[in-house]
C-alpha atoms as one frame of an Amber mdcrd trajectory, in Angstrom:
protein
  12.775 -47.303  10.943   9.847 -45.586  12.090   9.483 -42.029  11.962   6.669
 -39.363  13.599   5.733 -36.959  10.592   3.171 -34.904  13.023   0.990 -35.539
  15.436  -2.746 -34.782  16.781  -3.601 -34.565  20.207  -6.302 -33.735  22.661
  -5.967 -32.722  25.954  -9.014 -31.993  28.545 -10.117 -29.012  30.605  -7.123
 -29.779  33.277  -4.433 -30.574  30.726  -4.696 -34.224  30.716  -4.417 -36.116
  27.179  -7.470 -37.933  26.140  -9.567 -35.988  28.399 -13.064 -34.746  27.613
 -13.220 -30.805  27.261 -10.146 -29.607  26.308  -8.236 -28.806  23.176  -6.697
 -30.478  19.876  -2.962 -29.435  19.854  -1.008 -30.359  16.118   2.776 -31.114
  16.011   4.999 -31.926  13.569   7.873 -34.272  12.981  10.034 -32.247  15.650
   7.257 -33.110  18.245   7.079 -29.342  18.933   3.119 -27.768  19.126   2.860
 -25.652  16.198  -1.351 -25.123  16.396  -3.815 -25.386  19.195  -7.512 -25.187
  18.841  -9.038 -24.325  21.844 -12.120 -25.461  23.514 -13.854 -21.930  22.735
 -12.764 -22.505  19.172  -9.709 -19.957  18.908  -7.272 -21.098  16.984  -3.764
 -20.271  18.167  -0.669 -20.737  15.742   1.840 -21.064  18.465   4.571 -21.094
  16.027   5.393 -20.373  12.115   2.830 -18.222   9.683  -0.684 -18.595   8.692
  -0.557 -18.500   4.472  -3.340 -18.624   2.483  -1.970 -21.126  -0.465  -4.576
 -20.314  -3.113  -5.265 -17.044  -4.612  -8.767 -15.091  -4.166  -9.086 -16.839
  -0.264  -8.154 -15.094   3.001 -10.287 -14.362   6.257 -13.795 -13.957   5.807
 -15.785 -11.707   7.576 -19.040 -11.836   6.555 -20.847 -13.427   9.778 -19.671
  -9.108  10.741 -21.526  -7.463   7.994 -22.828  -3.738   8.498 -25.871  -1.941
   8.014 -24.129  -1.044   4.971 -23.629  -2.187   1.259 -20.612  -4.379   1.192
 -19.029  -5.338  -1.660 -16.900  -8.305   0.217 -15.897  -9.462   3.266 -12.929
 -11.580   2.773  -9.333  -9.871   3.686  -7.438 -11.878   0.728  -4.179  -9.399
   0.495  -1.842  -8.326   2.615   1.284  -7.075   1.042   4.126  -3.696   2.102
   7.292  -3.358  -0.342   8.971  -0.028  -1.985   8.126   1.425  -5.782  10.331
   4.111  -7.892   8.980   6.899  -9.561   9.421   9.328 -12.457   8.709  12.727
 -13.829   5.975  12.933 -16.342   6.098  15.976 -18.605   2.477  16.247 -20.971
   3.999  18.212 -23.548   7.832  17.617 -24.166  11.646  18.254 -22.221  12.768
  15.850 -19.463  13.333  15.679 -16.073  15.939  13.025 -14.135  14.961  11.414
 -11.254  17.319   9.909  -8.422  17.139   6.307  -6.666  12.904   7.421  -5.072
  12.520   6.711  -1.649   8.838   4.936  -2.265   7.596   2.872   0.105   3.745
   1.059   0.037   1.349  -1.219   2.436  -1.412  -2.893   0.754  -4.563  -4.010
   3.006  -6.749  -5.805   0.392  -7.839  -3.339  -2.350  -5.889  -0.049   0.142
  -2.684   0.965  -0.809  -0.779   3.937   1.299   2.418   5.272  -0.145   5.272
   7.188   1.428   7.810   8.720  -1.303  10.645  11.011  -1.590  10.794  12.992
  -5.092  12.977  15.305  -6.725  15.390  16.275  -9.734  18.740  15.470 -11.019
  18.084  17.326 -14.130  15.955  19.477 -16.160  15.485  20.279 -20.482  12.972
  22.165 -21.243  10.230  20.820 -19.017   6.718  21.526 -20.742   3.178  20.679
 -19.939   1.338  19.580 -17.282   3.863  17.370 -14.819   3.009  14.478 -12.537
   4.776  11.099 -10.928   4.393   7.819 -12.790   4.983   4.644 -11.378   2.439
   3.248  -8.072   2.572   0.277  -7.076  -1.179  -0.599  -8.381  -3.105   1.013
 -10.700  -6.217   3.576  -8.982  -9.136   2.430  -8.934 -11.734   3.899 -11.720
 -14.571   4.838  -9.460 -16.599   7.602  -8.258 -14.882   9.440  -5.568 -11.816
   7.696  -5.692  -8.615   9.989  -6.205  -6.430   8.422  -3.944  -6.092  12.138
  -2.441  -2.839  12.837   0.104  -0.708  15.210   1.679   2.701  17.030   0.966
   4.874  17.750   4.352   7.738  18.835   2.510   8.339  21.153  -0.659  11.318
  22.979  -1.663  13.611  24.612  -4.343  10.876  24.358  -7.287  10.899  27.516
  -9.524   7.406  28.880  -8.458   5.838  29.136  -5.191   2.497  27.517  -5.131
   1.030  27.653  -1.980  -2.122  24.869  -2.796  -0.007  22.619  -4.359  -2.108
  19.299  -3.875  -1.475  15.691  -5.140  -3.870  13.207  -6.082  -4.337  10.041
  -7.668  -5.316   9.460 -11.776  -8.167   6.810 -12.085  -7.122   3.744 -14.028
  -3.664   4.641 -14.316  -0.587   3.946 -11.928  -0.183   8.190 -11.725  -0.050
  11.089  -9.124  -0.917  13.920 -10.497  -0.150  17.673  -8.874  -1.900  20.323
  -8.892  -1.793  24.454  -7.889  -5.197  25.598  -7.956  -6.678  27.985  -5.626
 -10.239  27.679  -4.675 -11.887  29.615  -6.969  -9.741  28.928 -10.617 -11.292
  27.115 -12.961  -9.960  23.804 -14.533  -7.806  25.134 -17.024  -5.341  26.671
 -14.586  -5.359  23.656 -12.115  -2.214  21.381 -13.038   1.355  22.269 -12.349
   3.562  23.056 -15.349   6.850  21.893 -16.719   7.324  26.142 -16.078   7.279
  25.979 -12.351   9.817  23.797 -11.951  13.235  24.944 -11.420  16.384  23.862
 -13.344  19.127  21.712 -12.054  20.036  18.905  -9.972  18.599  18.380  -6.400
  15.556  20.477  -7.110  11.731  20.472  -6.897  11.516  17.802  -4.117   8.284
  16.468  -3.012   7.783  13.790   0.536   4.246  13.166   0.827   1.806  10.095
   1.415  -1.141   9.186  -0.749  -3.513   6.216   0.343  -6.343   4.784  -2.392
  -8.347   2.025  -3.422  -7.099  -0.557  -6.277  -8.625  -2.625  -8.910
C-alpha cells in the first residue's frame, strides 16, 4: 500500500498550485498544512510548536544589532515553572518553612520570580537571615543584584521600614536587608532577632527579576 508521509507544495500569487509567485505550504501524513512560507519570506506555523531540537540554538537576531556592545543575539531559552524556598539563618537556630508559593519566567539569561514566604516555626533564629533556593544561580557581575520589591510584610518581630531584598552573586540566594540610607554596612542585613516566633509569621510576597549564568 502506498502511503503520503508529508507533502510540499507551491501555490502562486492567486492560489493556484504550481503557479509562479506564491508560497511553499508543508503537510504531513494527515494532508493537513502545518507550515507556509510566504512569498515575502514569513514563515507561518499554522499548526503545532516551533522547538529548537539542539541546545545553544534559538532565534538569532543579530542582522538587529544596536549601537551598543552586545554580548549575543540569539534568544536560545525560554522557560516559566515554580521553585520552593527556605530560611537561611548565618549563625545558628531554625526556621520552618510551608509548601512556598514561587513561581519563575526565564527569557534567555532573565529570570523574574514571584514568591510567597513565611514561618511555621522558629528556635533560636541567629545571624544574618535570607531565602535559599532560585531557580538559577545570579549572575557574578558588576551591577547585577537581581534587586526587587516587597508588596506585602507582616507579623515579623521588628518593624523595619527599608526592608529591601536583593539577589547574592553566584549563589541561588535572596538576601534581605534593613538599612536606612545613611548606616553603614555592618548594620545592613536582617537578623535571626527581628523575626518573630511561631507559626504563620514573618511573611514576605515580593518579585525579584536578574540575570543568570
Amino acid at each position: 500500500n502506498k502511503y503520503d508521509v508529508a507533502l510540499i507544495k507551491a501555490w502562486g500569487g492567486s492560489g493556484t498550485q504550481g503557479s509562479a509567485g506564491g508560497a511553499l505550504t508543508i503537510h504531513t501524513g494527515d494532508q493537513n498544512e502545518k507550515v507556509k512560507i510566504h512569498a515575502d519570506g514569513t514563515v507561518e506555523v499554522i499548526d503545532g510548536d516551533l522547538k529548537i531540537g539542539t541546545a545553544g540554538h534559538g532565534i538569532n537576531f543579530s542582522a538587529f544589532a544596536t549601537s551598543g556592545n552586545p554580548s549575543s543575539n540569539l534568544l536560545d531559552d525560554y522557560e516559566e515553572g515554580t521553585f520552593s524556598l527556605a530560611w537561611n539563618l548565618g549563625t545558628s537556630g531554625s526556621a520552618g518553612m510551608p509548601s512556598t508559593y514561587g513561581h519563575y519566567t526565564k527569557v534567555g539569561n532573565l529570570v523574574t520570580v514571584s514568591f510567597q514566604a513565611n514561618t511555621t516555626s522558629t528556635s533560636s533564629p541567629s545571624g544574618s537571615v535570607s531565602l535559599t533556593g532560585l531557580p538559577f544561580t545570579v549572575k557574578t557581575a558588576d551591577g547585577n543584584y537581581g534587586n526587587g520589591a516587597l508588596g506585602f510584610v507582616r507579623d515579623w518581630g521588628t518593624d523595619m521600614p527599608n526592608l529591601r531584598i536583593q539577589g547574592n552573586q553566584g549563589t541561588t540566594t535572596i538576601v534581605l536587608t534593613k538599612h536606612a540610607t545613611n548606616a553603614n554596612e555592618a548594620s545592613e542585613h536582617v537578623q535571626g532577632s527581628d523575626m518573630a516566633s511561631g507559626a504563620n509569621e514573618n511573611y514576605l510576597i515580593g518579585t525579584m527579576t536578574y540575570i543568570t549564568t
